[in-house]
Amino acid sequence: MSTYNYVVTAHKPTNVTHSCVGNFTGPQELNLIIAKCTRIEIHLLTPQGLQPMLDVPIYGRIATLELFRSHVSNCLVVSIERTNDIFCRAMGDVSDRIGRPTDNGQIGIIDPDCRLIGLHLYDGLFKVIPFDNKGQLKEAFNIRLEELQVLDIKFLYGCPKPTIVVLYQDNKDARHVKTYEVSLKDKDFVEGPWSQNNLDNGADLLIPVPPPFCGVLIIGEETISITRAYGRVDADGSRYLLGDLSGLLHLLVIVHEKDKVTGLKIELLGETSIASTISYLDNAFVYVGSSFGDSQLIKLNLQPDTKGSYVEVLERYVNLGPIVDFCVVDLERQGQGQVVTCSGAYKDGSICIVRNGIGINEQASVELQGIKGMWSLRSATDDIYDTFLVVSFISETRILAMNVEDELEETEIEGFCSQVQTLFCHDAVHNQLVQVTSSSVRLVSSVSRELRHEWHAPTENSINVATANATQLVCGRILVIFSLPDLELRTEQHLGGEIIPRSVLLCAFEGIPYLLCALGDGHLLNFLLNTGTGELTDRKKVSLGTQPITLRTFSSKNTTHVFAASDRPTVIYSSNKKLLYSNVNLKEVSHMCPFNSAAFPDSLAIAKEDDNNAYYCVGTAYVMPEENEPTKGRILVFMVEDGKLQLVAEKETKGAVYSLNAFNGKLLAAINQKIQLYKWMLRDDGTRELQSECGHHGHILALYVQTRGDFIVVGDLMKSISLLIYKHEEGAIEERARDYNANWMSAVEILDDDIYLGAENNFNLFTVRKNSEGATDEERGRLEVVGEYHLGEFVNRFRHGSLVMRLPDSDVGQIPTIIFGTVNGVIGVIASLPQDQYIFMEKLQSNLRKVIKGVGGLSHEQWRSFYNEKKTSDSRNFLDGDLIESFLDLGRSRMEEISKSMNVSVEEVMKRVEELTRLH
C-alpha cells in the first residue's frame, strides 16, 4: 500500500520571478538577488561574471522582493504568499484572515525615503507598515482602498509625504491612475496631487521616475506616457530597459532639457528571452530573468552587430519552467529514466532532456581517428599540472604536450616504445613513468625521459590489461602484481576461468583499496584488495551497460572518482564506505583520462565515436475567441516511416482533447466533460480508423485520465478525483467512487491498486484510497482522503519512473517512485515508503524542525500544512525529503544532538538518510 510517501526535490526551481541589484553582502560588494518561487539566490558581480554566493530555501512562495537602504543598513524585504508574512531584519504576520485575496497577486512596495512599507494583499485594503527612526518596523495598519481591481501600485519619488500612484480598472474595463498621500498620523489616505483617466486599455505597469523628473511612466500595449509628480531631489533617471512578450529589448529614453521633460524616445536594442524581470548590473551588463525561457546575462554594446543587435548574450541560465508536460524514457533499458520535458512558452518553448548524473562541459577538442586509449602524465611527481597526454592507436603511440601558447603539440618520450599500441600508462614514485604494452612493462624517468627498467611478458601469456597506482602495478590475463619502483614481482592472482577482464583498475575509496575489473559485456566486478598479500575478497558485480568498459581514476574536490567509459558512461565514487554509481551527460565514451593543465585545470580528456537514431496519438482543440471551452477537436494518429511522422488516421471530437491514454489495446480520451473509449478498427480497404466504443459523462471538465487494469482514474477541473471501471461484457464505463472534496485538479496519478495521488491549484498534494470490498455501498462510493501535504508548487504532470539506476542490492532498490514536473521548473520525486521506514523518518523530521529554523522565522510545519480557501489541516502521511536530507549538511554537534534524541547513532541516521538520497 502506498499510504506513506516521501517528497523530495531532484531539480530546484529555475523560473525567475523577481530580481534586484544593490550592495547587500557588503558596502563594496554589488549583488544580484534572484527569487525563484521558494528560493532566494544571492550572486556577487565580479570581473569574471556572476559568482553564486548563497542559495536559500524559503518556507513559502515569494510574492515580492525589494532591496532598499534603510536608516542604518541595506535591507532585503520579502513578502510571502498564503501566510502573508513579511520579513527583513524584523519579521511578522501581516495577514488579516479576512478579505478576498487579490486576483493579480500581492504587491509590496517601499517608500523611497524609507518611511514605510506598503502591501496590497486583499481587494479594497492597503496595508501600511511604518519605520521608526532606528529603521525598525512599527505596528501595521490598514487603509481602505476604493479601487478594487488594482493592476499596479508604486511609491513616487521626491514627495514631502509618502505618496502612492494606483493603476486600476473600473467595472467597465476602462483603466485609470490615481494618487494618494499616506497620512501616518491619521492612518488614512489624503487625495493625491493628480489623477489621469482613460488610459491605454493595455496599461498594466507603473515605473516611478527618480529625480529630477519625479514622475511615473505608464506602460501600455500601444502607448507609453509619463505623468509628472511634485517634488525633486538630485539624481538622473532618464533611461529604462523594457522587455515585451516577443522577447524584444527596448531602451526608453526620457528626452529633457535640464529637468524639463520634452518627450519620450524608444529604441530597439535586440532580442532576449521573454523577460519577467530586468536588472541593470553595471558597465552595460544586464540580467534578464525569465519565467518562459532561459535567464540570461547580457551586455549592451555601443555598436550593433551584423544583424543590427546591440545585445550580446554572455551567459545562459537554464530554466525548465513552465514544465507543461513530460515523459520518462529509459533509452538504455537499464532502469534509469531520462525526463523529456515540454518546457517554456511562446518563442522560448523547447523540448529539454534531463537526466540525473554528472555534467561535463567541453572546453576544447581535437579530431583524432581510431583512438584506443589515453593517459595524462607529469614531468615530476610533485608537479601541480599534467605535462603529457599519451594517445594510443592500433599500431602506434603518440605523445602530446601543452606548449607556451596553451596548445597541444606532438613531442617524444624516448624511453617509451612508440611503434606499438600502449595498453596503460601511469605516474610512478621517484619521478618515473610506466608504459605497458602487450609484450612488456617499461619504467621511464620522467625527468630524463630515458628507460630505467623493463619486464617482458612470457610469450604464451601476453598482456591484455593493466592498472597501477604510484607503488603497485597489476597486469596480464592472470593478474601479475608488481611493486614499484623496480618492477619486483609480488604475486600472481587467478580470477577464475570465466572472467576475461577488458580493463582493470587499482584505486582507494575513503582509504579502502579496491580492484575494479571490467568485462567485455558491460559488467563490472569490484574486489577488496589486501595490499600486503594481494588477496581479493568481497566480490560484487554490477551491470553498467552492454559494451566493453574502460576504467580510469580522476580527482574531484580532492576525492577519488572512477570514470567507466562505455556505451553508458558512469562515474563511480564512495560515500559512507559504499560504492555509488552515477551517469554522466554523454552518450558513448570510448576512452577518458584526467588532464589537469594550466589552461584547462581539473579537466577530463574524452574520446567518443556515436550517432543513433508504433503509433503516436495527438489530441488537439479548435480554440475560438467566442467560446469559453472548445467545442471541436481532433485525435491524430501517426506512425513513423523513414524517420518521418506520417498521418494514418484522424478522428473529429466534440470538444478539446485534454488527455490520452492507452487502455487494454484501445485509446482512452478525456474530451471536455466526457471520458471516451475508442477502438482501433481495420477497414475493408486495409486502412485503419478510430471507432467510438463507449463513454462516461458527468464531469465538469475532465483534464487527466490514468488507467490500471480495468480501473480508470479521472482528475476533474472542479470535482477532484473520480474512480471509473470498464465493464468488458457490457462494453460500458461506470463510476465506482469519487472524492467529494471540491479540489480543482492540476494532475492525477495511480500509486497502486487502491491509492491515487492528486495535485490541485492551491499547490497541495493529497492521496485518496478506494474502500475495500467489505465496506458498505455508501463507503465504497466514496474515496477516503488518507494523505495531505502542501508542496508549494503547481504540478502539471505525474509520471511513473526513476531518475537513478536502481541497483538490486540497494535498500531502496525496490521502492516505487513517481516523478513530477511543475510550472517553476521543479522536477521532484515521490517515493512510497514502508511503514517502519516512514515512522523513523517522521521522527527525524520532527527533530529537524527543532534544530533547523526557517529564514525569517517562517514555520516549516505551517508551510507544509494542507491549505485551500475552505480548510487548513496538518500534513499527514507525507514527509519533506528536502528537510530530511538537510541532516547530511549539519555539523557533527547538531547531528549528535538529533541522533541522541532519537536514541540511535549518528552513523545509523546518516546511513538511512543517504539511502533515500539515492532515490534521486
PDB file of C-alpha atoms in Angstrom, residues 193-355:
ATOM      1  CA  PRO A 193      -1.750  65.720  -6.295  1.00  0.00           C
ATOM      2  CA  TRP A 194      -3.105  64.334  -9.603  1.00  0.00           C
ATOM      3  CA  SER A 195      -5.004  61.625 -11.409  1.00  0.00           C
ATOM      4  CA  GLN A 196      -5.460  60.545 -15.034  1.00  0.00           C
ATOM      5  CA  ASN A 197      -8.395  58.731 -16.611  1.00  0.00           C
ATOM      6  CA  ASN A 198      -8.989  56.551 -19.663  1.00  0.00           C
ATOM      7  CA  LEU A 199      -5.516  55.207 -20.305  1.00  0.00           C
ATOM      8  CA  ASP A 200      -4.437  52.690 -22.924  1.00  0.00           C
ATOM      9  CA  ASN A 201      -6.566  49.575 -22.262  1.00  0.00           C
ATOM     10  CA  GLY A 202      -3.401  47.512 -22.162  1.00  0.00           C
ATOM     11  CA  ALA A 203      -1.750  49.629 -19.437  1.00  0.00           C
ATOM     12  CA  ASP A 204      -0.503  47.299 -16.699  1.00  0.00           C
ATOM     13  CA  LEU A 205       2.829  48.616 -15.391  1.00  0.00           C
ATOM     14  CA  LEU A 206       3.974  51.703 -13.468  1.00  0.00           C
ATOM     15  CA  ILE A 207       7.634  52.808 -13.313  1.00  0.00           C
ATOM     16  CA  PRO A 208       8.385  55.593 -10.824  1.00  0.00           C
ATOM     17  CA  VAL A 209      10.887  58.089 -12.212  1.00  0.00           C
ATOM     18  CA  PRO A 210      13.578  59.317  -9.795  1.00  0.00           C
ATOM     19  CA  PRO A 211      14.665  62.957  -9.526  1.00  0.00           C
ATOM     20  CA  PRO A 212      14.989  65.418 -11.132  1.00  0.00           C
ATOM     21  CA  PHE A 213      11.812  64.463 -13.049  1.00  0.00           C
ATOM     22  CA  CYS A 214       9.963  62.708 -10.218  1.00  0.00           C
ATOM     23  CA  GLY A 215       7.170  61.316 -12.321  1.00  0.00           C
ATOM     24  CA  VAL A 216       5.789  57.955 -13.281  1.00  0.00           C
ATOM     25  CA  LEU A 217       5.928  56.058 -16.558  1.00  0.00           C
ATOM     26  CA  ILE A 218       2.704  54.260 -17.511  1.00  0.00           C
ATOM     27  CA  ILE A 219       3.464  51.305 -19.764  1.00  0.00           C
ATOM     28  CA  GLY A 220       0.695  50.059 -22.057  1.00  0.00           C
ATOM     29  CA  GLU A 221       0.369  47.758 -25.061  1.00  0.00           C
ATOM     30  CA  GLU A 222       0.357  50.579 -27.604  1.00  0.00           C
ATOM     31  CA  THR A 223       1.369  53.721 -25.722  1.00  0.00           C
ATOM     32  CA  ILE A 224       3.827  54.843 -23.057  1.00  0.00           C
ATOM     33  CA  SER A 225       3.138  58.050 -21.183  1.00  0.00           C
ATOM     34  CA  ILE A 226       4.880  59.984 -18.398  1.00  0.00           C
ATOM     35  CA  THR A 227       2.961  61.918 -15.782  1.00  0.00           C
ATOM     36  CA  ARG A 228       4.612  64.497 -13.536  1.00  0.00           C
ATOM     37  CA  ALA A 229       4.550  64.370  -9.749  1.00  0.00           C
ATOM     38  CA  TYR A 230       5.598  67.107  -7.326  1.00  0.00           C
ATOM     39  CA  GLY A 231       8.966  67.416  -5.605  1.00  0.00           C
ATOM     40  CA  ARG A 232      12.547  66.814  -6.678  1.00  0.00           C
ATOM     41  CA  VAL A 233      15.940  65.681  -5.377  1.00  0.00           C
ATOM     42  CA  ASP A 234      19.323  65.349  -7.070  1.00  0.00           C
ATOM     43  CA  ALA A 235      19.786  62.359  -9.442  1.00  0.00           C
ATOM     44  CA  ASP A 236      19.066  61.366 -13.027  1.00  0.00           C
ATOM     45  CA  GLY A 237      16.731  58.614 -14.143  1.00  0.00           C
ATOM     46  CA  SER A 238      16.218  59.152 -17.838  1.00  0.00           C
ATOM     47  CA  ARG A 239      16.895  55.698 -19.295  1.00  0.00           C
ATOM     48  CA  TYR A 240      14.901  52.473 -18.847  1.00  0.00           C
ATOM     49  CA  LEU A 241      15.090  48.973 -20.271  1.00  0.00           C
ATOM     50  CA  LEU A 242      11.763  47.423 -21.290  1.00  0.00           C
ATOM     51  CA  GLY A 243      11.103  43.860 -22.442  1.00  0.00           C
ATOM     52  CA  ASP A 244       7.991  42.815 -24.348  1.00  0.00           C
ATOM     53  CA  LEU A 245       6.178  39.491 -24.790  1.00  0.00           C
ATOM     54  CA  SER A 246       8.036  38.935 -28.068  1.00  0.00           C
ATOM     55  CA  GLY A 247      11.361  38.879 -26.232  1.00  0.00           C
ATOM     56  CA  LEU A 248      12.476  42.196 -27.710  1.00  0.00           C
ATOM     57  CA  LEU A 249      14.524  44.542 -25.517  1.00  0.00           C
ATOM     58  CA  HIS A 250      13.914  48.273 -25.846  1.00  0.00           C
ATOM     59  CA  LEU A 251      15.638  51.350 -24.449  1.00  0.00           C
ATOM     60  CA  LEU A 252      13.200  54.029 -23.296  1.00  0.00           C
ATOM     61  CA  VAL A 253      14.753  57.488 -23.034  1.00  0.00           C
ATOM     62  CA  ILE A 254      13.173  60.486 -21.336  1.00  0.00           C
ATOM     63  CA  VAL A 255      14.173  63.385 -23.560  1.00  0.00           C
ATOM     64  CA  HIS A 256      14.720  66.501 -21.464  1.00  0.00           C
ATOM     65  CA  GLU A 257      16.311  69.909 -21.213  1.00  0.00           C
ATOM     66  CA  LYS A 258      17.795  70.040 -17.734  1.00  0.00           C
ATOM     67  CA  ASP A 259      14.860  68.980 -15.521  1.00  0.00           C
ATOM     68  CA  LYS A 260      12.142  69.707 -18.073  1.00  0.00           C
ATOM     69  CA  VAL A 261      10.757  66.707 -19.943  1.00  0.00           C
ATOM     70  CA  THR A 262      10.307  67.347 -23.673  1.00  0.00           C
ATOM     71  CA  GLY A 263       9.364  63.871 -24.891  1.00  0.00           C
ATOM     72  CA  LEU A 264       9.927  60.130 -24.896  1.00  0.00           C
ATOM     73  CA  LYS A 265      12.052  58.101 -27.301  1.00  0.00           C
ATOM     74  CA  ILE A 266      12.190  54.314 -27.597  1.00  0.00           C
ATOM     75  CA  GLU A 267      14.892  52.316 -29.392  1.00  0.00           C
ATOM     76  CA  LEU A 268      15.028  48.598 -30.216  1.00  0.00           C
ATOM     77  CA  LEU A 269      18.219  47.038 -28.823  1.00  0.00           C
ATOM     78  CA  GLY A 270      17.802  43.395 -29.788  1.00  0.00           C
ATOM     79  CA  GLU A 271      16.282  40.091 -28.753  1.00  0.00           C
ATOM     80  CA  THR A 272      16.498  38.300 -25.405  1.00  0.00           C
ATOM     81  CA  SER A 273      14.466  35.659 -23.605  1.00  0.00           C
ATOM     82  CA  ILE A 274      10.972  36.828 -22.697  1.00  0.00           C
ATOM     83  CA  ALA A 275      11.705  38.822 -19.554  1.00  0.00           C
ATOM     84  CA  SER A 276       9.856  38.527 -16.264  1.00  0.00           C
ATOM     85  CA  THR A 277      12.393  40.824 -14.587  1.00  0.00           C
ATOM     86  CA  ILE A 278      15.251  43.016 -15.828  1.00  0.00           C
ATOM     87  CA  SER A 279      18.083  44.218 -13.571  1.00  0.00           C
ATOM     88  CA  TYR A 280      20.808  46.585 -14.745  1.00  0.00           C
ATOM     89  CA  LEU A 281      24.030  45.496 -13.053  1.00  0.00           C
ATOM     90  CA  ASP A 282      26.894  47.803 -14.036  1.00  0.00           C
ATOM     91  CA  ASN A 283      29.026  48.842 -17.021  1.00  0.00           C
ATOM     92  CA  ALA A 284      26.379  47.839 -19.602  1.00  0.00           C
ATOM     93  CA  PHE A 285      25.828  44.389 -18.036  1.00  0.00           C
ATOM     94  CA  VAL A 286      22.181  43.401 -17.628  1.00  0.00           C
ATOM     95  CA  TYR A 287      20.480  40.392 -16.051  1.00  0.00           C
ATOM     96  CA  VAL A 288      17.318  39.196 -17.815  1.00  0.00           C
ATOM     97  CA  GLY A 289      15.296  36.855 -15.619  1.00  0.00           C
ATOM     98  CA  SER A 290      12.661  34.788 -17.398  1.00  0.00           C
ATOM     99  CA  SER A 291       9.623  32.717 -16.485  1.00  0.00           C
ATOM    100  CA  PHE A 292       9.192  31.368 -20.025  1.00  0.00           C
ATOM    101  CA  GLY A 293      12.745  30.590 -21.161  1.00  0.00           C
ATOM    102  CA  ASP A 294      16.371  30.617 -20.069  1.00  0.00           C
ATOM    103  CA  SER A 295      17.511  33.585 -17.990  1.00  0.00           C
ATOM    104  CA  GLN A 296      20.470  35.498 -19.420  1.00  0.00           C
ATOM    105  CA  LEU A 297      23.413  37.717 -18.568  1.00  0.00           C
ATOM    106  CA  ILE A 298      23.773  40.150 -21.460  1.00  0.00           C
ATOM    107  CA  LYS A 299      25.990  43.051 -22.410  1.00  0.00           C
ATOM    108  CA  LEU A 300      24.746  46.138 -24.237  1.00  0.00           C
ATOM    109  CA  ASN A 301      27.284  47.119 -26.877  1.00  0.00           C
ATOM    110  CA  LEU A 302      27.783  50.622 -28.228  1.00  0.00           C
ATOM    111  CA  GLN A 303      27.832  49.376 -31.814  1.00  0.00           C
ATOM    112  CA  PRO A 304      25.364  46.918 -33.410  1.00  0.00           C
ATOM    113  CA  ASP A 305      26.451  43.547 -34.779  1.00  0.00           C
ATOM    114  CA  THR A 306      25.880  42.391 -38.359  1.00  0.00           C
ATOM    115  CA  LYS A 307      22.201  41.742 -37.562  1.00  0.00           C
ATOM    116  CA  GLY A 308      21.707  45.217 -36.102  1.00  0.00           C
ATOM    117  CA  SER A 309      21.519  43.999 -32.492  1.00  0.00           C
ATOM    118  CA  TYR A 310      23.165  45.761 -29.576  1.00  0.00           C
ATOM    119  CA  VAL A 311      22.590  42.737 -27.331  1.00  0.00           C
ATOM    120  CA  GLU A 312      25.402  40.258 -26.671  1.00  0.00           C
ATOM    121  CA  VAL A 313      24.418  37.167 -24.641  1.00  0.00           C
ATOM    122  CA  LEU A 314      27.278  36.265 -22.276  1.00  0.00           C
ATOM    123  CA  GLU A 315      25.701  33.537 -20.143  1.00  0.00           C
ATOM    124  CA  ARG A 316      22.523  31.453 -20.203  1.00  0.00           C
ATOM    125  CA  TYR A 317      20.948  30.028 -17.065  1.00  0.00           C
ATOM    126  CA  VAL A 318      18.771  27.040 -17.916  1.00  0.00           C
ATOM    127  CA  ASN A 319      15.094  27.307 -16.997  1.00  0.00           C
ATOM    128  CA  LEU A 320      12.884  24.224 -17.368  1.00  0.00           C
ATOM    129  CA  GLY A 321       9.759  26.128 -16.342  1.00  0.00           C
ATOM    130  CA  PRO A 322       6.990  26.026 -17.030  1.00  0.00           C
ATOM    131  CA  ILE A 323       7.049  22.236 -17.469  1.00  0.00           C
ATOM    132  CA  VAL A 324       3.758  21.852 -19.321  1.00  0.00           C
ATOM    133  CA  ASP A 325       4.184  18.106 -19.822  1.00  0.00           C
ATOM    134  CA  PHE A 326       6.920  15.495 -19.716  1.00  0.00           C
ATOM    135  CA  CYS A 327       7.565  11.814 -20.234  1.00  0.00           C
ATOM    136  CA  VAL A 328      10.085   9.398 -18.726  1.00  0.00           C
ATOM    137  CA  VAL A 329      12.094   7.212 -21.115  1.00  0.00           C
ATOM    138  CA  ASP A 330      14.690   4.552 -20.375  1.00  0.00           C
ATOM    139  CA  LEU A 331      16.656   4.610 -23.603  1.00  0.00           C
ATOM    140  CA  GLU A 332      19.359   2.201 -22.404  1.00  0.00           C
ATOM    141  CA  ARG A 333      16.818  -0.101 -20.710  1.00  0.00           C
ATOM    142  CA  GLN A 334      18.918  -0.117 -17.570  1.00  0.00           C
ATOM    143  CA  GLY A 335      16.231   1.078 -15.154  1.00  0.00           C
ATOM    144  CA  GLN A 336      17.257   4.751 -15.149  1.00  0.00           C
ATOM    145  CA  GLY A 337      14.865   7.226 -16.684  1.00  0.00           C
ATOM    146  CA  GLN A 338      15.554  10.363 -18.652  1.00  0.00           C
ATOM    147  CA  VAL A 339      12.941  13.101 -18.412  1.00  0.00           C
ATOM    148  CA  VAL A 340      11.883  14.720 -21.695  1.00  0.00           C
ATOM    149  CA  THR A 341      10.032  17.958 -20.919  1.00  0.00           C
ATOM    150  CA  CYS A 342       7.841  20.351 -22.856  1.00  0.00           C
ATOM    151  CA  SER A 343       9.341  23.476 -21.306  1.00  0.00           C
ATOM    152  CA  GLY A 344       8.917  27.207 -21.644  1.00  0.00           C
ATOM    153  CA  ALA A 345       6.304  29.126 -23.582  1.00  0.00           C
ATOM    154  CA  TYR A 346       5.793  31.349 -26.629  1.00  0.00           C
ATOM    155  CA  LYS A 347       9.012  31.822 -28.614  1.00  0.00           C
ATOM    156  CA  ASP A 348      11.056  30.301 -25.780  1.00  0.00           C
ATOM    157  CA  GLY A 349       9.205  26.977 -25.735  1.00  0.00           C
ATOM    158  CA  SER A 350      11.514  23.995 -26.105  1.00  0.00           C
ATOM    159  CA  ILE A 351      11.991  20.260 -25.632  1.00  0.00           C
ATOM    160  CA  CYS A 352      14.528  19.533 -22.882  1.00  0.00           C
ATOM    161  CA  ILE A 353      16.140  16.229 -21.915  1.00  0.00           C
ATOM    162  CA  VAL A 354      17.035  15.902 -18.236  1.00  0.00           C
ATOM    163  CA  ARG A 355      18.865  13.006 -16.656  1.00  0.00           C
TER     164      ARG A 355
END
